[in-house]
Coordinates of C-alpha atoms and ligand atoms in Angstrom, one line a residue:
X1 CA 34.2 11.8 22.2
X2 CA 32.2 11.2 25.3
X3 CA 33.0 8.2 27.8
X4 CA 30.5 6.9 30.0
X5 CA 31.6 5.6 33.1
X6 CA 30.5 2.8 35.7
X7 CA 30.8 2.4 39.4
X8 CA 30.2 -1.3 40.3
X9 CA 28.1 -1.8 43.1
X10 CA 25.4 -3.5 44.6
X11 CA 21.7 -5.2 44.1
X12 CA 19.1 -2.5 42.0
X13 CA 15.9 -1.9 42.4
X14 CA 13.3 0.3 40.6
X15 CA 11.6 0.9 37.7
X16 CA 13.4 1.4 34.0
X17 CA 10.5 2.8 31.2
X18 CA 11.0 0.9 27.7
X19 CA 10.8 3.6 24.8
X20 CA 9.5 2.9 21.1
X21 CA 11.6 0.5 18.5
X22 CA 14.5 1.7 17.1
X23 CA 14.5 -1.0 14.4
X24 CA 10.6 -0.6 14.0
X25 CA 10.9 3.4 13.4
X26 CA 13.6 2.6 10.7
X27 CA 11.4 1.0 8.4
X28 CA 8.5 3.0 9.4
X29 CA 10.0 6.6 8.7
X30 CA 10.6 5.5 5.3
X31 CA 7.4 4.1 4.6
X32 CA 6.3 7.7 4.2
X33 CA 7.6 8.1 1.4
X34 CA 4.8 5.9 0.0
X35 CA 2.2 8.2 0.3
X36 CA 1.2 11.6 -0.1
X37 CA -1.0 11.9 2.7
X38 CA 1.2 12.7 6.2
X39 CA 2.2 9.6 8.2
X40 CA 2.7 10.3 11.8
X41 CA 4.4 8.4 14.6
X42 CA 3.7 8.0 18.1
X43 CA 6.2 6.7 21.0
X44 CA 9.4 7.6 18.6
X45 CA 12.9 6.4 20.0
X46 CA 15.2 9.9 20.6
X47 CA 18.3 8.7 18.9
X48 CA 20.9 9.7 16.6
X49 CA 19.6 7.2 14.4
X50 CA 16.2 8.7 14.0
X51 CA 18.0 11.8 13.0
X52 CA 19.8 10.1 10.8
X53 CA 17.0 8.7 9.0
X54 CA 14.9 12.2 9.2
X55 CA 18.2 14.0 7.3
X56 CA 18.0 11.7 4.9
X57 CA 14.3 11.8 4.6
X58 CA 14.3 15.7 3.9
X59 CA 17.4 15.2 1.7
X60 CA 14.5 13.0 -0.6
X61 CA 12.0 16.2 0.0
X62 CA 10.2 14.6 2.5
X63 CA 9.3 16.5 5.7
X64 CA 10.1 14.9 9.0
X65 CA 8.8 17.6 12.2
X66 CA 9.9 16.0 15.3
X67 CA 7.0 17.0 18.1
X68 CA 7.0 16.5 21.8
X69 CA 9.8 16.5 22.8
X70 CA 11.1 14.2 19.7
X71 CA 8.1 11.2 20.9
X72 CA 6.2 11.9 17.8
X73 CA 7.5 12.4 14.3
X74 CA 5.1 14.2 11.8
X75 CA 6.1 12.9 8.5
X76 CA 4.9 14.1 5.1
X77 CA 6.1 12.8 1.3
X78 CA 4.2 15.3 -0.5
X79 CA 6.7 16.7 -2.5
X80 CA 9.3 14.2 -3.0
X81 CA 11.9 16.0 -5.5
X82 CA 15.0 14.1 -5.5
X83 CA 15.5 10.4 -6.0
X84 CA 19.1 10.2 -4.8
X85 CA 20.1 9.2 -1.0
X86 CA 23.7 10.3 -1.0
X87 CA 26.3 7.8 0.0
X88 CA 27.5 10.8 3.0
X89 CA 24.1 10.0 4.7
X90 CA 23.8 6.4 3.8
X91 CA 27.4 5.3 5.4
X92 CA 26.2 6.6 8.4
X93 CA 23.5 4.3 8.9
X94 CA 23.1 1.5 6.8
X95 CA 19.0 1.1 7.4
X96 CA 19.1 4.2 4.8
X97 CA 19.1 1.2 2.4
X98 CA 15.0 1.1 3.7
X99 CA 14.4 4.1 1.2
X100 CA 14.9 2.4 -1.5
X101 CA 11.7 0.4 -1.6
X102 CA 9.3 3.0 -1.4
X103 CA 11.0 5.2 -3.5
X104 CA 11.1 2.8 -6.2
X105 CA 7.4 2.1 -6.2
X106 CA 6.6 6.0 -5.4
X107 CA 8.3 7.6 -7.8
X108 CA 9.7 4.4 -10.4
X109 CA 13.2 5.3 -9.9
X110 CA 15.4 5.9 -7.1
X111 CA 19.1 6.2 -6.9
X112 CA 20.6 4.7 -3.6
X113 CA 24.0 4.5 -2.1
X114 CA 25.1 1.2 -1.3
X115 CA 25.4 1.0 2.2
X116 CA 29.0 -1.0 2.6
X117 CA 29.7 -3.1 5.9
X118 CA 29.9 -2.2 9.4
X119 CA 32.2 -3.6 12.2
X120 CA 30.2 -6.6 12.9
X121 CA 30.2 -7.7 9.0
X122 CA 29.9 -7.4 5.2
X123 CA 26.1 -7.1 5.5
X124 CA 25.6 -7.5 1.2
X125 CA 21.9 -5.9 0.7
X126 CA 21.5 -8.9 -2.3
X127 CA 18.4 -9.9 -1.2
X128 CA 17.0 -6.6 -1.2
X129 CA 18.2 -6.3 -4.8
X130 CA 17.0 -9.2 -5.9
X131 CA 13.9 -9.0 -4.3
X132 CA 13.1 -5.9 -5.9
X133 CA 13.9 -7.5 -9.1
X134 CA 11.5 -10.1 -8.6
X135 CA 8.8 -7.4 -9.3
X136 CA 10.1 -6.3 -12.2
X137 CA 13.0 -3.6 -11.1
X138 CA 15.8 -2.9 -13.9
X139 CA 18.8 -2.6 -11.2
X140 CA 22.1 -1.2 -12.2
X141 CA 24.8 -1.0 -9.8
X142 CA 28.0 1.5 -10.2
X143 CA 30.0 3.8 -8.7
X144 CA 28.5 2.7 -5.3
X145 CA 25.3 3.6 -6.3
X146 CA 22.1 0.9 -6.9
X147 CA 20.5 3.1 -9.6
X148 CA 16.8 1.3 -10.0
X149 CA 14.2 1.8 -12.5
X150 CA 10.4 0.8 -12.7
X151 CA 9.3 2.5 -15.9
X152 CA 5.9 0.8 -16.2
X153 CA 5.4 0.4 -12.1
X154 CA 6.4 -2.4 -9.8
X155 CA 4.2 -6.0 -10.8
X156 CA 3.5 -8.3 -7.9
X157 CA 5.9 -10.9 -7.6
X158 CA 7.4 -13.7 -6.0
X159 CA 10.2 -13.7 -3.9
X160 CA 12.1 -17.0 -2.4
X161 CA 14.6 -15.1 -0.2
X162 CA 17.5 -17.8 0.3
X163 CA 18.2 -16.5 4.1
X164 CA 15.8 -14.8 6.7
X165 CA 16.8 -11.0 6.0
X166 CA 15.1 -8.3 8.1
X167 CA 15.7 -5.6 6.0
X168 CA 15.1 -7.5 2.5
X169 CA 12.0 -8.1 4.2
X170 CA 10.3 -4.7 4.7
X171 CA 12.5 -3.1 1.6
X172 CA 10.0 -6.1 -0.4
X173 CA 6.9 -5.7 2.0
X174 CA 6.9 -1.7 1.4
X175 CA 7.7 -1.7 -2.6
X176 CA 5.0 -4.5 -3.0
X177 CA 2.2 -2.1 -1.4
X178 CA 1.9 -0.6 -4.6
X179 CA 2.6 -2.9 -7.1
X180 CA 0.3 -4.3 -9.8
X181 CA -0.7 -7.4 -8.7
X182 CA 0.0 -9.6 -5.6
X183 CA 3.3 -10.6 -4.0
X184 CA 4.4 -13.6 -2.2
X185 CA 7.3 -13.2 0.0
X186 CA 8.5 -16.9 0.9
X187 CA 11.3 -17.0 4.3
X188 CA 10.1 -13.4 4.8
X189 CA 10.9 -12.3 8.4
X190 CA 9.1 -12.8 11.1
X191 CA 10.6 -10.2 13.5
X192 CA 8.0 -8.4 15.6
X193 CA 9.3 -4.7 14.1
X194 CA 7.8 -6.3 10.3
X195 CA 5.1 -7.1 12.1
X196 CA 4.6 -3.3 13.3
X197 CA 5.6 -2.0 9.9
X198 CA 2.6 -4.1 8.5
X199 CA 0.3 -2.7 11.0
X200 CA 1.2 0.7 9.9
X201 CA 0.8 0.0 6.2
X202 CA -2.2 -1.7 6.5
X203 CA -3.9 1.7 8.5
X204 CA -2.7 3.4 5.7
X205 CA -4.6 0.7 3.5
X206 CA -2.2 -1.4 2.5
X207 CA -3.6 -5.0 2.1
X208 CA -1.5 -7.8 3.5
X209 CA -1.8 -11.0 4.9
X210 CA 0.7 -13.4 7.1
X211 CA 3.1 -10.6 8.9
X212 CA 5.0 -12.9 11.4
X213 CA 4.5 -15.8 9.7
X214 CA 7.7 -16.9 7.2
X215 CA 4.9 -16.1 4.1
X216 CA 3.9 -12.8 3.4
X217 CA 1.8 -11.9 1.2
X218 CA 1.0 -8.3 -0.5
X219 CA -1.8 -7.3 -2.6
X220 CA -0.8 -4.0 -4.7
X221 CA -3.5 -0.7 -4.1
X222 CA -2.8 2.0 -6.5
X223 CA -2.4 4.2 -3.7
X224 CA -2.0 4.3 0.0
X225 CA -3.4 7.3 2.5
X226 CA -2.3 8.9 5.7
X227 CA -1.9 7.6 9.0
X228 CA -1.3 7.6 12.6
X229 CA 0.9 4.8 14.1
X230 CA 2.5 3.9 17.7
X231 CA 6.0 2.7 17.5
X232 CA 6.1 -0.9 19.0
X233 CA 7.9 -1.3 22.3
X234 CA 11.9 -2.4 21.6
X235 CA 12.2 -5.4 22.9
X236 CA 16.4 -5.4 22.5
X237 CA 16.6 -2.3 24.7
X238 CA 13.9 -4.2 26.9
X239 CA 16.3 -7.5 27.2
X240 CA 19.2 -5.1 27.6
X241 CA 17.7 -3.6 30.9
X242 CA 16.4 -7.2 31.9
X243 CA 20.3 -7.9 32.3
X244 CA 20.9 -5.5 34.8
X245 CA 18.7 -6.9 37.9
X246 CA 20.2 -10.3 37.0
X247 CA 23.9 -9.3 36.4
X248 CA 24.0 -7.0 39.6
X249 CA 21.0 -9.0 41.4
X250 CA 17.7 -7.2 42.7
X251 CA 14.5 -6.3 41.1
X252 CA 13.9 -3.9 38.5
X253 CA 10.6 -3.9 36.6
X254 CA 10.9 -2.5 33.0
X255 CA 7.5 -0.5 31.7
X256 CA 6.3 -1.7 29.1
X257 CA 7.9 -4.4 28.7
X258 CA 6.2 -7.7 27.1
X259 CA 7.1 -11.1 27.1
X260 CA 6.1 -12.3 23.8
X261 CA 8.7 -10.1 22.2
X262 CA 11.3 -11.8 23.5
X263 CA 10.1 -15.3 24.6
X264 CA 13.4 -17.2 23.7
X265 CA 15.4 -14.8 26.1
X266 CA 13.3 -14.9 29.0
X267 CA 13.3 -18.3 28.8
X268 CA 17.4 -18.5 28.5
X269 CA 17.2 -15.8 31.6
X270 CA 15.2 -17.7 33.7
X271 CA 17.5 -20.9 33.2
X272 CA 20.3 -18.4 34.8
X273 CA 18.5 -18.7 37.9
X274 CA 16.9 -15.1 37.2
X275 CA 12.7 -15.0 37.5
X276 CA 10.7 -13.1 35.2
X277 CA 7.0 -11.8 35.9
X278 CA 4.5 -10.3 33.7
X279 CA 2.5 -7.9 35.2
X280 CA 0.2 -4.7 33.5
X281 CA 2.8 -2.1 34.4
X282 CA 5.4 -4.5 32.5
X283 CA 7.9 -7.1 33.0
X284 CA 9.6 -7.5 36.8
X285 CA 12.9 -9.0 36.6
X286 CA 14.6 -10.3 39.8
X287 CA 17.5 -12.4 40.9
X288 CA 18.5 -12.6 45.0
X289 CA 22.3 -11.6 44.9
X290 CA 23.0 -14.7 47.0
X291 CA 22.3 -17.2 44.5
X292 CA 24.5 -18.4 41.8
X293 CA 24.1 -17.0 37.9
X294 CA 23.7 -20.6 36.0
X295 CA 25.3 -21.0 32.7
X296 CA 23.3 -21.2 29.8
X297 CA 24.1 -22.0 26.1
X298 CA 22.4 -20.0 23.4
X299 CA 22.5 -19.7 19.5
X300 CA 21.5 -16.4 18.0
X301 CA 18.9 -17.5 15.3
X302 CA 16.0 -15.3 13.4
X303 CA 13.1 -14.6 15.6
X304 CA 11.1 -16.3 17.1
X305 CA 15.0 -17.5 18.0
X306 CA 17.3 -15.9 20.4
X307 CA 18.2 -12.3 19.3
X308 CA 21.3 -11.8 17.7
X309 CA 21.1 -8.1 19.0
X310 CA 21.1 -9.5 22.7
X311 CA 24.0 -12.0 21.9
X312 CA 27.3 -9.5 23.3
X313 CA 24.6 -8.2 26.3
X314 CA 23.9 -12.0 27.3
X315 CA 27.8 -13.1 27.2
X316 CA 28.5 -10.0 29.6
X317 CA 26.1 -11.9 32.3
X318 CA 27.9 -15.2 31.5
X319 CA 31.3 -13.7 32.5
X320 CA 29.7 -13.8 36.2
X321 CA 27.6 -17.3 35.8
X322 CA 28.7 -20.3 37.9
X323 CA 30.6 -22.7 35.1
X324 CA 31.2 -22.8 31.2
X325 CA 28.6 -21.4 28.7
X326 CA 28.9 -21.9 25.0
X327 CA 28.0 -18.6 22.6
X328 CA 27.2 -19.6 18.7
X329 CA 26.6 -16.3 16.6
X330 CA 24.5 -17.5 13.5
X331 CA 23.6 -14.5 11.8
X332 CA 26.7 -11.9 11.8
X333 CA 30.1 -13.4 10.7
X334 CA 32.0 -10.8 13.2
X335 CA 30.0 -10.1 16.2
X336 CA 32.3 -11.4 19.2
X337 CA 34.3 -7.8 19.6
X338 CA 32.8 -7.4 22.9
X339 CA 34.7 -10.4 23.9
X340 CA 38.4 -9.0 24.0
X341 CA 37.2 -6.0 25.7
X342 CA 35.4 -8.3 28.4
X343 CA 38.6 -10.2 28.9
X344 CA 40.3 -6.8 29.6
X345 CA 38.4 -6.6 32.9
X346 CA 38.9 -10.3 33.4
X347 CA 36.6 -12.1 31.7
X348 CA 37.3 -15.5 30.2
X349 CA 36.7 -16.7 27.1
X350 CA 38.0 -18.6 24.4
X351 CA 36.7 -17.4 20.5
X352 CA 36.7 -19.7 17.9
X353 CA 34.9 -18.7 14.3
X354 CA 31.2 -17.8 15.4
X355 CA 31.5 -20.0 18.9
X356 CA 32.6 -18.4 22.3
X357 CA 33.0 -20.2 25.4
X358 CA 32.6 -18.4 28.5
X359 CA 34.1 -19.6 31.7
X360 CA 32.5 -18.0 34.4
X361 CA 34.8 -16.0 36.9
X362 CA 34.0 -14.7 41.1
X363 CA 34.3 -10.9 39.8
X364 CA 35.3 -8.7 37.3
X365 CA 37.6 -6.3 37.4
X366 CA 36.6 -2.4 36.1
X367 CA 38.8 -1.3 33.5
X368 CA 39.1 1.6 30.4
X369 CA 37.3 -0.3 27.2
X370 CA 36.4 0.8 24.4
X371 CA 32.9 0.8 22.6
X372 CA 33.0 -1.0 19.0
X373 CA 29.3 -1.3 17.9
X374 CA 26.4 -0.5 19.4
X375 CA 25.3 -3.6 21.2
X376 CA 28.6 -4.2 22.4
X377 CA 29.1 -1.1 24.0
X378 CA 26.0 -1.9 26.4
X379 CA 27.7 -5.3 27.2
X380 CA 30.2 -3.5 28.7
X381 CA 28.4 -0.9 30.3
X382 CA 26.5 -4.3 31.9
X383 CA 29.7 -5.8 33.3
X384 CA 30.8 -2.7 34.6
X385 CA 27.8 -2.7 36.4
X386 CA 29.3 -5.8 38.7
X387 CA 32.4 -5.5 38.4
X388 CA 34.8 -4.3 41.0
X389 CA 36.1 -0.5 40.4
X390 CA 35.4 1.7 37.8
X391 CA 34.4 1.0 34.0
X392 CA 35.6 3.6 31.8
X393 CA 33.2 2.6 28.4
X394 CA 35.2 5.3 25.6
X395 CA 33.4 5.9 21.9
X396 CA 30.1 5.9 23.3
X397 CA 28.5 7.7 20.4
X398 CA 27.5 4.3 19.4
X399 CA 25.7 3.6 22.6
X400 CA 23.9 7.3 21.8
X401 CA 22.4 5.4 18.3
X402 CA 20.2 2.6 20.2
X403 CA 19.8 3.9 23.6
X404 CA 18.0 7.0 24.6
X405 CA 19.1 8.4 28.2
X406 CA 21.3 5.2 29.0
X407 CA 22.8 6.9 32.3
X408 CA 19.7 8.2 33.5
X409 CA 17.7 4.8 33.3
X410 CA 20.3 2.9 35.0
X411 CA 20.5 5.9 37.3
X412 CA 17.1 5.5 38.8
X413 CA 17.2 1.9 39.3
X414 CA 20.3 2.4 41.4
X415 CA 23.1 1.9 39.3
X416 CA 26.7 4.3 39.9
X417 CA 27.0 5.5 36.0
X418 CA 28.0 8.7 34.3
X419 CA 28.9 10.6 31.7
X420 CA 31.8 12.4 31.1
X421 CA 32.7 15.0 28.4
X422 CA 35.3 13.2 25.7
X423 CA 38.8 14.6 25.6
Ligands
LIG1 C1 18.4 -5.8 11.1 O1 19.5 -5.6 10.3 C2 18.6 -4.9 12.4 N1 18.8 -3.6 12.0 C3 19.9 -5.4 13.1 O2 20.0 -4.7 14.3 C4 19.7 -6.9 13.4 O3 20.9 -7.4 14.0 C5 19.4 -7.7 12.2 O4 18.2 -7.2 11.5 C6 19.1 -9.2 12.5 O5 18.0 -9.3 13.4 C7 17.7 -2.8 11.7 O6 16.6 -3.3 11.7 C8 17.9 -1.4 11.3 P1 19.4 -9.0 8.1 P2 19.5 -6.2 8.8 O7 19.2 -8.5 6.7 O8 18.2 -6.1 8.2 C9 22.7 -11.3 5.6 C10 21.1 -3.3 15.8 O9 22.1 -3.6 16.6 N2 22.2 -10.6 4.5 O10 18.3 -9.7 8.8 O11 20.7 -5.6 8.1 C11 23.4 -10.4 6.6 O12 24.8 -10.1 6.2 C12 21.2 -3.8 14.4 O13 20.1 -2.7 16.1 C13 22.6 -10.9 3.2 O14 23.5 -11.8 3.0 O15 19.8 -7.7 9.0 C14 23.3 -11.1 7.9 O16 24.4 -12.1 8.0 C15 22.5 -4.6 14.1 N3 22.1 -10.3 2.1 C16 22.0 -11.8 7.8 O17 21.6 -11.8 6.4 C17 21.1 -9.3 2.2 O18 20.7 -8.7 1.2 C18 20.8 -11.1 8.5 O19 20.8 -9.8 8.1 C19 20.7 -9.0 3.5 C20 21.2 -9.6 4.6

């Protein structure tokens, strides 16, 4: 397994380029399967995940012919032939639950793998199920498997969901596309990927109203075309790279980058002392390495809240800040692992349940830690990006899942990391 390691070292400066969604492109792959017509994608992510979700495509029948260098995925569901997504693919990722949706109202049945939980919780797919009931689905769940049924076609329905779930969300908005009749998503998600995935139905003439709003609501077509459709910007590898100018002070401006993605960070960023411009090339983030990093309190809440996603990346930065900050984690029930592996190179904090207060330190200390999810690897990749000595990050194949060419972008903006070949 491959380590990555980091070099602190001074102020950065450059320019970092922002690549497509990785959470948009999982729910937009699958939307394929919806139609017959090919669905292609523009400014794809090149990560494991997309792999991931293109093996398990084909395993359905589907095509998936990854162009340009892996930037554009050429998708086409014309001859789906099997219903099953195997629990070997689906363990892997658990956004493989996303086929299940489209299958259903495709092809009226569709065998899926539960996904199971992942390091940073149980992460039940309920509300997908009973969403999917809500428009008439027969569910049956055993041996691991949700086997669904639609005999007669989805109907419209509506669905109350009980808590904000992204992925319940666009499992719902993609099965109600071609239901009979018209579903009403109450709480739906208002995250700005749903928002792209709605964009992308609708050009493939899908009719649907209130996409970022908490009601969505889906009129069924009896059938939905072809399209072309540009990945939205991902804002949590945007906020991710917004940390390093701050954390190691400089300027770095991050292409592509837009504020209204991620409007409750910047404003928690700039109440760290860092400033924050928007200009057309993207967003400049800067901080002068002689002032202090102020502490700020932040709870992780659904968007347009602060981004659970950027929760372990933001707690790296308050290691450094000048005073105590206080961490709640709202939305997983296990996502503080970053924090003992912070403390290893000095970091102080105290965990209790889903609260962690951070007591800033002068500097922190490099030291061998290991990666446990995917957003917590890149916290420590951050810190060891001020820290003093070298950061040996181990397990880094989750890093390789969210973040295309990690070393290489924090390469050009300065920043002493590399990658070395696992033992
Ligand atoms: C999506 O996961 C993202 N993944 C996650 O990003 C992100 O952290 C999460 O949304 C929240 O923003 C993808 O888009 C592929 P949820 P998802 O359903 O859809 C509970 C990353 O690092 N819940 O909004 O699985 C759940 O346990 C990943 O890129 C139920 O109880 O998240 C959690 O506590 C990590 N029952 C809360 O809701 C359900 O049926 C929010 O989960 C579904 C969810």
């Amino acid at each position: 397994m491959d380590s990555i390691i980091v070099t602190g070292n001074g102020p950065l400066s450059g320019t970092i380029p922002i690549a497509g969604a990785k959470n948009a492109c999982l729910t937009l792959m699958p939307a394929t399967l919806l139609s017959d017509e090919p669905l292609t994608l523009t400014n794809a992510p090149r990560l494991s995940d997309i792999q991931t979700m293109s093996d398990l495509l084909a395993s359905l029948g589907a095509e998936v012919t990854a162009l340009n260098n892996g930037r554009v995925l050429a998708m086409s569901s014309h001859h789906v032939n099997n219903i099953k997504a195997d629990y070997d693919i689906v363990r892997k990722m658990r956004a493989s639950i996303l086929v299940l949706g489209p299958l259903l109202a495709r092809e009226g049945h569709a065998v899926v793998s539960l996904p199971g939980g992942c390091a940073i919780g149980a992460r039940p797919v309920d509300l997908h199920l009973r969403a999917l009931e809500a428009m008439g689905a027969e569910l049956d769940l055993r041996d691991g498997y949700v086997h669904a049924k639609a005999p007669g076609g989805l109907k419209g329905g509506r669905v109350d969901f009980p808590l904000v779930s992204v992925g319940a969300t666009e499992n719902a908005v993609m099965a109600a596309t071609l239901a009979k009749g018209t579903t009403v998503l109450q709480n739906a998600a208002r995250e700005p990927e749903i928002v792209d995935l709605v964009q992308c139905l609708r050009r493939m003439g899908a009719q649907i109203e209130g996409e970022g709003t908490e009601t969505i609501t889906v009129q069924g077509v009896d059938r939905l075309g072809g399209a072309t459709h540009p990945v939205v910007t991902d804002r949590i590898e945007l906020g991710t790279y917004m940390l390093a100018p701050v954390i190691c002070g400089g300027t770095v401006t991050l292409k592509g980058g837009r504020r209204d993605l991620l409007a409750a960070f910047c404003e928690a960023l700039e109440a760290t002392g860092a400033s924050i411009d928007q200009t057309d090339a993207g967003l400049t983030v800067s901080r002068d390495p002689n002032q202090p990093i102020l502490p700020v309190d932040v709870t992780t809440a659904p968007f347009p809240g602060f981004p659970t996603d950027l929760q372990a990346q933001m707690m790296a930065l308050m290691c450094i800040a000048k005073g105590t900050a206080v961490l709640e984690e709202k939305i997983f029930e296990n996502r503080f692992m970053h924090a003992p592996e912070l403390m290893r190179m000095g970091a102080q904090i105290d965990v209790s349940g889903g609260t962690a207060t951070v007591t800033g330190v002068e500097k922190l200390r490099g030291a061998p830690v290991m990666a446990t999810d995917l957003r917590a690897s890149v916290s420590l990749i951050l810190a060891g990006l001020a820290a003093e000595g070298q950061t040996r990050v181990n397990r880094v194949y989750h890093l390789d899942r969210g973040y295309e060419h990690l070393e290489e972008k924090l390469q050009a903006v300065g920043a002493k990391v590399e990658r070395v070949q696992g033992e």
